[in-house]
Structure formats: structure tokens, C-alpha cells
């Protein structure tokens, strides 16, 4: 029997989905069982209310969608799981590793001395790209506003001509 999706779980899923772009990860973060998180995430995405909430959140955050969400995660994401992995005395078991958030990790390798080397994505580059992306959408909105203003001005002129 499938677990009933509560409003709170759906809202949490939507928030996490907007920031991660990953249905399975969003479901796990929203409190669904890891074993069927992908299925539950897809069930949420099929919900009209959930899709509406996701669209509203995306509009609220920006028009840039999943690219911006990924850049935000790189720029502002938590690196504590990567730090845990580096300073662990032994390599954690696979089930523990599966639960780690390693989104910000760009490279992971074992070094000859038995340690682990972890390279993270550059936060400053992610911020720069996010800034560029958001500016491009801002410029697009300004252009759209100008086109709408010009179109409404032309409509007013057409009305004047019709009245003569």
C-alpha cells in the first residue's frame, strides 16, 4: 500500500525539486522512504497541485529554471558531507555514501597514502554564471516590457484612427 502524500510533504517536495531538479532526491529530502523515493517523487510530479506549486516557486525564484537551481546549489550548497568523507578514518559503507550530498564535488579520487582527495566546484565561478544568467533574464524582461508598451501604444493609435 502506498503512503498518502500529505500537503506538507508535497510542499517540501516542491521546494526541494525546484532547487535540485531531481525528483528522487527531492522526495528523500521531503521525508519519503529512500527505497521508493523516485516512485513517490514521480507521483508528486503527476499531481496538478504540485506542478502548480513548482511553477509558482520557479517564477518566484527566477525564470531560469533548473540551470539556475544547479548554479545556486553549487554557489550556496552545503559541503559538510564532502568534509565528512575526507576526514573519515575509513571509507564509509555504500549505504552511507548513497545518502551523502556530494553535488558540489567535481572530482573524487584515492591518493597513494590511503587518503581521499576531494575537489569541489568553484563557488565564485558558479556565482558569476548565476549573475550572468539572472542578468540575461532581467534584460529579456526589460525588452518584453518595451515591446508590450510599444504594442499598447500602437493599439491606442489604432483606436484613434478608428474613431476618426
PDB file of C-alpha atoms in Angstrom:
ATOM      1  CA  UNK A   1       0.000   0.000   0.000  1.00  0.00           C
ATOM      2  CA  UNK A   2       1.315   3.420  -0.958  1.00  0.00           C
ATOM      3  CA  UNK A   3       1.822   6.080   1.668  1.00  0.00           C
ATOM      4  CA  UNK A   4      -0.594   9.018   1.483  1.00  0.00           C
ATOM      5  CA  UNK A   5       1.107  12.192   0.349  1.00  0.00           C
ATOM      6  CA  UNK A   6       0.362  14.967   2.823  1.00  0.00           C
ATOM      7  CA  UNK A   7       0.177  18.623   1.859  1.00  0.00           C
ATOM      8  CA  UNK A   8       3.311  19.327   3.911  1.00  0.00           C
ATOM      9  CA  UNK A   9       5.251  16.535   2.185  1.00  0.00           C
ATOM     10  CA  UNK A  10       4.153  17.777  -1.234  1.00  0.00           C
ATOM     11  CA  UNK A  11       5.150  21.358  -0.418  1.00  0.00           C
ATOM     12  CA  UNK A  12       8.511  20.185   0.896  1.00  0.00           C
ATOM     13  CA  UNK A  13       8.989  18.033  -2.207  1.00  0.00           C
ATOM     14  CA  UNK A  14       8.177  21.009  -4.450  1.00  0.00           C
ATOM     15  CA  UNK A  15      10.699  23.252  -2.688  1.00  0.00           C
ATOM     16  CA  UNK A  16      13.420  20.628  -2.928  1.00  0.00           C
ATOM     17  CA  UNK A  17      12.548  19.787  -6.531  1.00  0.00           C
ATOM     18  CA  UNK A  18      12.858  23.424  -7.576  1.00  0.00           C
ATOM     19  CA  UNK A  19      16.319  23.662  -6.015  1.00  0.00           C
ATOM     20  CA  UNK A  20      17.648  20.237  -7.046  1.00  0.00           C
ATOM     21  CA  UNK A  21      15.808  19.416 -10.272  1.00  0.00           C
ATOM     22  CA  UNK A  22      15.885  15.764  -9.154  1.00  0.00           C
ATOM     23  CA  UNK A  23      12.613  14.010  -8.237  1.00  0.00           C
ATOM     24  CA  UNK A  24      14.254  11.207  -6.251  1.00  0.00           C
ATOM     25  CA  UNK A  25      16.495  13.489  -4.210  1.00  0.00           C
ATOM     26  CA  UNK A  26      13.630  15.911  -3.573  1.00  0.00           C
ATOM     27  CA  UNK A  27      11.435  13.043  -2.326  1.00  0.00           C
ATOM     28  CA  UNK A  28      14.135  11.820   0.062  1.00  0.00           C
ATOM     29  CA  UNK A  29      14.630  15.345   1.408  1.00  0.00           C
ATOM     30  CA  UNK A  30      10.859  15.706   1.800  1.00  0.00           C
ATOM     31  CA  UNK A  31      10.784  12.672   4.071  1.00  0.00           C
ATOM     32  CA  UNK A  32       9.803   9.848   1.739  1.00  0.00           C
ATOM     33  CA  UNK A  33      11.380   6.424   2.155  1.00  0.00           C
ATOM     34  CA  UNK A  34      14.635   6.192   0.171  1.00  0.00           C
ATOM     35  CA  UNK A  35      13.661   2.767  -1.203  1.00  0.00           C
ATOM     36  CA  UNK A  36      10.749   4.166  -3.228  1.00  0.00           C
ATOM     37  CA  UNK A  37      11.707   7.858  -3.380  1.00  0.00           C
ATOM     38  CA  UNK A  38      11.797   8.006  -7.187  1.00  0.00           C
ATOM     39  CA  UNK A  39       8.306   6.496  -7.444  1.00  0.00           C
ATOM     40  CA  UNK A  40       6.959   8.882  -4.799  1.00  0.00           C
ATOM     41  CA  UNK A  41       8.638  11.834  -6.495  1.00  0.00           C
ATOM     42  CA  UNK A  42       7.011  10.927  -9.788  1.00  0.00           C
ATOM     43  CA  UNK A  43       3.645  10.594  -8.021  1.00  0.00           C
ATOM     44  CA  UNK A  44       4.113  14.101  -6.669  1.00  0.00           C
ATOM     45  CA  UNK A  45       5.036  15.438 -10.113  1.00  0.00           C
ATOM     46  CA  UNK A  46       1.852  13.912 -11.555  1.00  0.00           C
ATOM     47  CA  UNK A  47      -0.208  15.943  -9.085  1.00  0.00           C
ATOM     48  CA  UNK A  48      -1.699  19.070 -10.651  1.00  0.00           C
ATOM     49  CA  UNK A  49      -1.328  20.967  -7.374  1.00  0.00           C
ATOM     50  CA  UNK A  50       2.331  20.007  -7.074  1.00  0.00           C
ATOM     51  CA  UNK A  51       3.099  21.089 -10.644  1.00  0.00           C
ATOM     52  CA  UNK A  52       1.346  24.388  -9.982  1.00  0.00           C
ATOM     53  CA  UNK A  53       3.386  24.931  -6.799  1.00  0.00           C
ATOM     54  CA  UNK A  54       6.627  24.112  -8.641  1.00  0.00           C
ATOM     55  CA  UNK A  55       5.773  26.584 -11.406  1.00  0.00           C
ATOM     56  CA  UNK A  56       4.945  29.274  -8.847  1.00  0.00           C
ATOM     57  CA  UNK A  57       8.194  28.676  -6.961  1.00  0.00           C
ATOM     58  CA  UNK A  58      10.213  28.793 -10.193  1.00  0.00           C
ATOM     59  CA  UNK A  59       8.577  32.084 -11.140  1.00  0.00           C
ATOM     60  CA  UNK A  60       9.228  33.435  -7.681  1.00  0.00           C
ATOM     61  CA  UNK A  61      12.903  32.451  -7.721  1.00  0.00           C
ATOM     62  CA  UNK A  62      13.569  33.388 -11.359  1.00  0.00           C
ATOM     63  CA  UNK A  63      12.758  32.464 -14.905  1.00  0.00           C
ATOM     64  CA  UNK A  64      15.959  30.482 -15.300  1.00  0.00           C
ATOM     65  CA  UNK A  65      14.707  27.084 -14.100  1.00  0.00           C
ATOM     66  CA  UNK A  66      16.963  24.139 -13.455  1.00  0.00           C
ATOM     67  CA  UNK A  67      20.182  25.749 -14.679  1.00  0.00           C
ATOM     68  CA  UNK A  68      19.882  28.464 -12.067  1.00  0.00           C
ATOM     69  CA  UNK A  69      18.878  25.876  -9.454  1.00  0.00           C
ATOM     70  CA  UNK A  70      22.052  23.923 -10.158  1.00  0.00           C
ATOM     71  CA  UNK A  71      24.171  27.046 -10.037  1.00  0.00           C
ATOM     72  CA  UNK A  72      22.544  28.043  -6.734  1.00  0.00           C
ATOM     73  CA  UNK A  73      23.376  24.629  -5.296  1.00  0.00           C
ATOM     74  CA  UNK A  74      26.994  24.999  -6.404  1.00  0.00           C
ATOM     75  CA  UNK A  75      27.253  28.536  -5.085  1.00  0.00           C
ATOM     76  CA  UNK A  76      25.401  28.136  -1.795  1.00  0.00           C
ATOM     77  CA  UNK A  77      25.323  24.371  -1.227  1.00  0.00           C
ATOM     78  CA  UNK A  78      26.499  22.599   1.871  1.00  0.00           C
ATOM     79  CA  UNK A  79      29.864  20.814   1.674  1.00  0.00           C
ATOM     80  CA  UNK A  80      29.706  19.084   5.063  1.00  0.00           C
ATOM     81  CA  UNK A  81      29.206  15.626   3.537  1.00  0.00           C
ATOM     82  CA  UNK A  82      32.350  16.058   1.433  1.00  0.00           C
ATOM     83  CA  UNK A  83      34.267  17.162   4.538  1.00  0.00           C
ATOM     84  CA  UNK A  84      32.947  14.105   6.395  1.00  0.00           C
ATOM     85  CA  UNK A  85      34.176  11.865   3.584  1.00  0.00           C
ATOM     86  CA  UNK A  86      37.656  13.428   3.591  1.00  0.00           C
ATOM     87  CA  UNK A  87      38.125  13.149   7.346  1.00  0.00           C
ATOM     88  CA  UNK A  88      36.583   9.693   7.815  1.00  0.00           C
ATOM     89  CA  UNK A  89      39.138   7.193   9.125  1.00  0.00           C
ATOM     90  CA  UNK A  90      37.791   4.531   6.773  1.00  0.00           C
ATOM     91  CA  UNK A  91      35.736   4.600   3.615  1.00  0.00           C
ATOM     92  CA  UNK A  92      32.104   4.582   4.754  1.00  0.00           C
ATOM     93  CA  UNK A  93      29.833   1.715   3.660  1.00  0.00           C
ATOM     94  CA  UNK A  94      27.961   2.066   0.347  1.00  0.00           C
ATOM     95  CA  UNK A  95      24.602   2.755   2.047  1.00  0.00           C
ATOM     96  CA  UNK A  96      26.138   5.691   3.948  1.00  0.00           C
ATOM     97  CA  UNK A  97      27.806   7.051   0.808  1.00  0.00           C
ATOM     98  CA  UNK A  98      24.487   6.827  -1.054  1.00  0.00           C
ATOM     99  CA  UNK A  99      22.952   9.243   1.465  1.00  0.00           C
ATOM    100  CA  UNK A 100      25.711  11.850   1.180  1.00  0.00           C
ATOM    101  CA  UNK A 101      25.038  15.075  -0.710  1.00  0.00           C
ATOM    102  CA  UNK A 102      28.064  15.321  -2.988  1.00  0.00           C
ATOM    103  CA  UNK A 103      26.548  17.662  -5.581  1.00  0.00           C
ATOM    104  CA  UNK A 104      29.352  20.201  -5.087  1.00  0.00           C
ATOM    105  CA  UNK A 105      32.077  17.597  -5.662  1.00  0.00           C
ATOM    106  CA  UNK A 106      33.780  17.932  -9.036  1.00  0.00           C
ATOM    107  CA  UNK A 107      36.411  15.224  -8.549  1.00  0.00           C
ATOM    108  CA  UNK A 108      36.955  12.407  -6.099  1.00  0.00           C
ATOM    109  CA  UNK A 109      39.976  10.095  -6.006  1.00  0.00           C
ATOM    110  CA  UNK A 110      42.061   7.972  -3.701  1.00  0.00           C
ATOM    111  CA  UNK A 111      45.659   9.033  -3.151  1.00  0.00           C
ATOM    112  CA  UNK A 112      48.552   6.607  -2.702  1.00  0.00           C
ATOM    113  CA  UNK A 113      48.811   7.122   1.052  1.00  0.00           C
ATOM    114  CA  UNK A 114      45.309   5.730   1.528  1.00  0.00           C
ATOM    115  CA  UNK A 115      43.510   9.045   1.802  1.00  0.00           C
ATOM    116  CA  UNK A 116      40.847  10.594  -0.348  1.00  0.00           C
ATOM    117  CA  UNK A 117      41.214  13.758  -2.407  1.00  0.00           C
ATOM    118  CA  UNK A 118      38.055  15.747  -2.989  1.00  0.00           C
ATOM    119  CA  UNK A 119      37.831  18.725  -5.326  1.00  0.00           C
ATOM    120  CA  UNK A 120      34.806  20.992  -5.137  1.00  0.00           C
ATOM    121  CA  UNK A 121      33.300  23.146  -7.848  1.00  0.00           C
ATOM    122  CA  UNK A 122      34.383  26.777  -7.725  1.00  0.00           C
ATOM    123  CA  UNK A 123      31.716  28.762  -5.842  1.00  0.00           C
ATOM    124  CA  UNK A 124      32.849  32.085  -7.297  1.00  0.00           C
ATOM    125  CA  UNK A 125      32.508  30.796 -10.870  1.00  0.00           C
ATOM    126  CA  UNK A 126      29.037  29.468 -10.038  1.00  0.00           C
ATOM    127  CA  UNK A 127      28.076  32.873  -8.594  1.00  0.00           C
ATOM    128  CA  UNK A 128      29.425  34.638 -11.687  1.00  0.00           C
ATOM    129  CA  UNK A 129      27.455  32.348 -14.017  1.00  0.00           C
ATOM    130  CA  UNK A 130      24.330  32.749 -11.885  1.00  0.00           C
ATOM    131  CA  UNK A 131      24.739  36.536 -12.011  1.00  0.00           C
ATOM    132  CA  UNK A 132      25.135  36.432 -15.803  1.00  0.00           C
ATOM    133  CA  UNK A 133      22.111  34.172 -16.179  1.00  0.00           C
ATOM    134  CA  UNK A 134      19.886  36.308 -13.980  1.00  0.00           C
ATOM    135  CA  UNK A 135      21.030  39.479 -15.773  1.00  0.00           C
ATOM    136  CA  UNK A 136      20.177  37.933 -19.136  1.00  0.00           C
ATOM    137  CA  UNK A 137      16.645  37.212 -17.895  1.00  0.00           C
ATOM    138  CA  UNK A 138      16.403  40.718 -16.474  1.00  0.00           C
ATOM    139  CA  UNK A 139      17.373  42.160 -19.863  1.00  0.00           C
ATOM    140  CA  UNK A 140      14.817  39.881 -21.554  1.00  0.00           C
ATOM    141  CA  UNK A 141      12.104  41.137 -19.186  1.00  0.00           C
ATOM    142  CA  UNK A 142      13.060  44.738 -19.937  1.00  0.00           C
ATOM    143  CA  UNK A 143      12.828  44.046 -23.676  1.00  0.00           C
ATOM    144  CA  UNK A 144       9.456  42.307 -23.214  1.00  0.00           C
ATOM    145  CA  UNK A 145       8.213  45.329 -21.254  1.00  0.00           C
ATOM    146  CA  UNK A 146       9.306  47.690 -24.026  1.00  0.00           C
ATOM    147  CA  UNK A 147       7.599  45.553 -26.686  1.00  0.00           C
ATOM    148  CA  UNK A 148       4.375  45.452 -24.637  1.00  0.00           C
ATOM    149  CA  UNK A 149       4.496  49.213 -24.112  1.00  0.00           C
ATOM    150  CA  UNK A 150       5.030  49.812 -27.822  1.00  0.00           C
ATOM    151  CA  UNK A 151       2.254  47.362 -28.712  1.00  0.00           C
ATOM    152  CA  UNK A 152      -0.199  49.032 -26.340  1.00  0.00           C
ATOM    153  CA  UNK A 153       0.789  52.428 -27.763  1.00  0.00           C
ATOM    154  CA  UNK A 154       0.059  51.158 -31.294  1.00  0.00           C
ATOM    155  CA  UNK A 155      -3.312  49.808 -30.124  1.00  0.00           C
ATOM    156  CA  UNK A 156      -4.184  53.263 -28.764  1.00  0.00           C
ATOM    157  CA  UNK A 157      -3.226  54.870 -32.101  1.00  0.00           C
ATOM    158  CA  UNK A 158      -5.383  52.315 -33.956  1.00  0.00           C
ATOM    159  CA  UNK A 159      -8.328  53.224 -31.721  1.00  0.00           C
ATOM    160  CA  UNK A 160      -7.783  56.924 -32.506  1.00  0.00           C
ATOM    161  CA  UNK A 161      -7.741  56.202 -36.237  1.00  0.00           C
ATOM    162  CA  UNK A 162     -10.899  54.086 -35.948  1.00  0.00           C
ATOM    163  CA  UNK A 163     -12.718  56.961 -34.225  1.00  0.00           C
ATOM    164  CA  UNK A 164     -11.920  59.483 -36.957  1.00  0.00           C
TER     165      UNK A 164
END
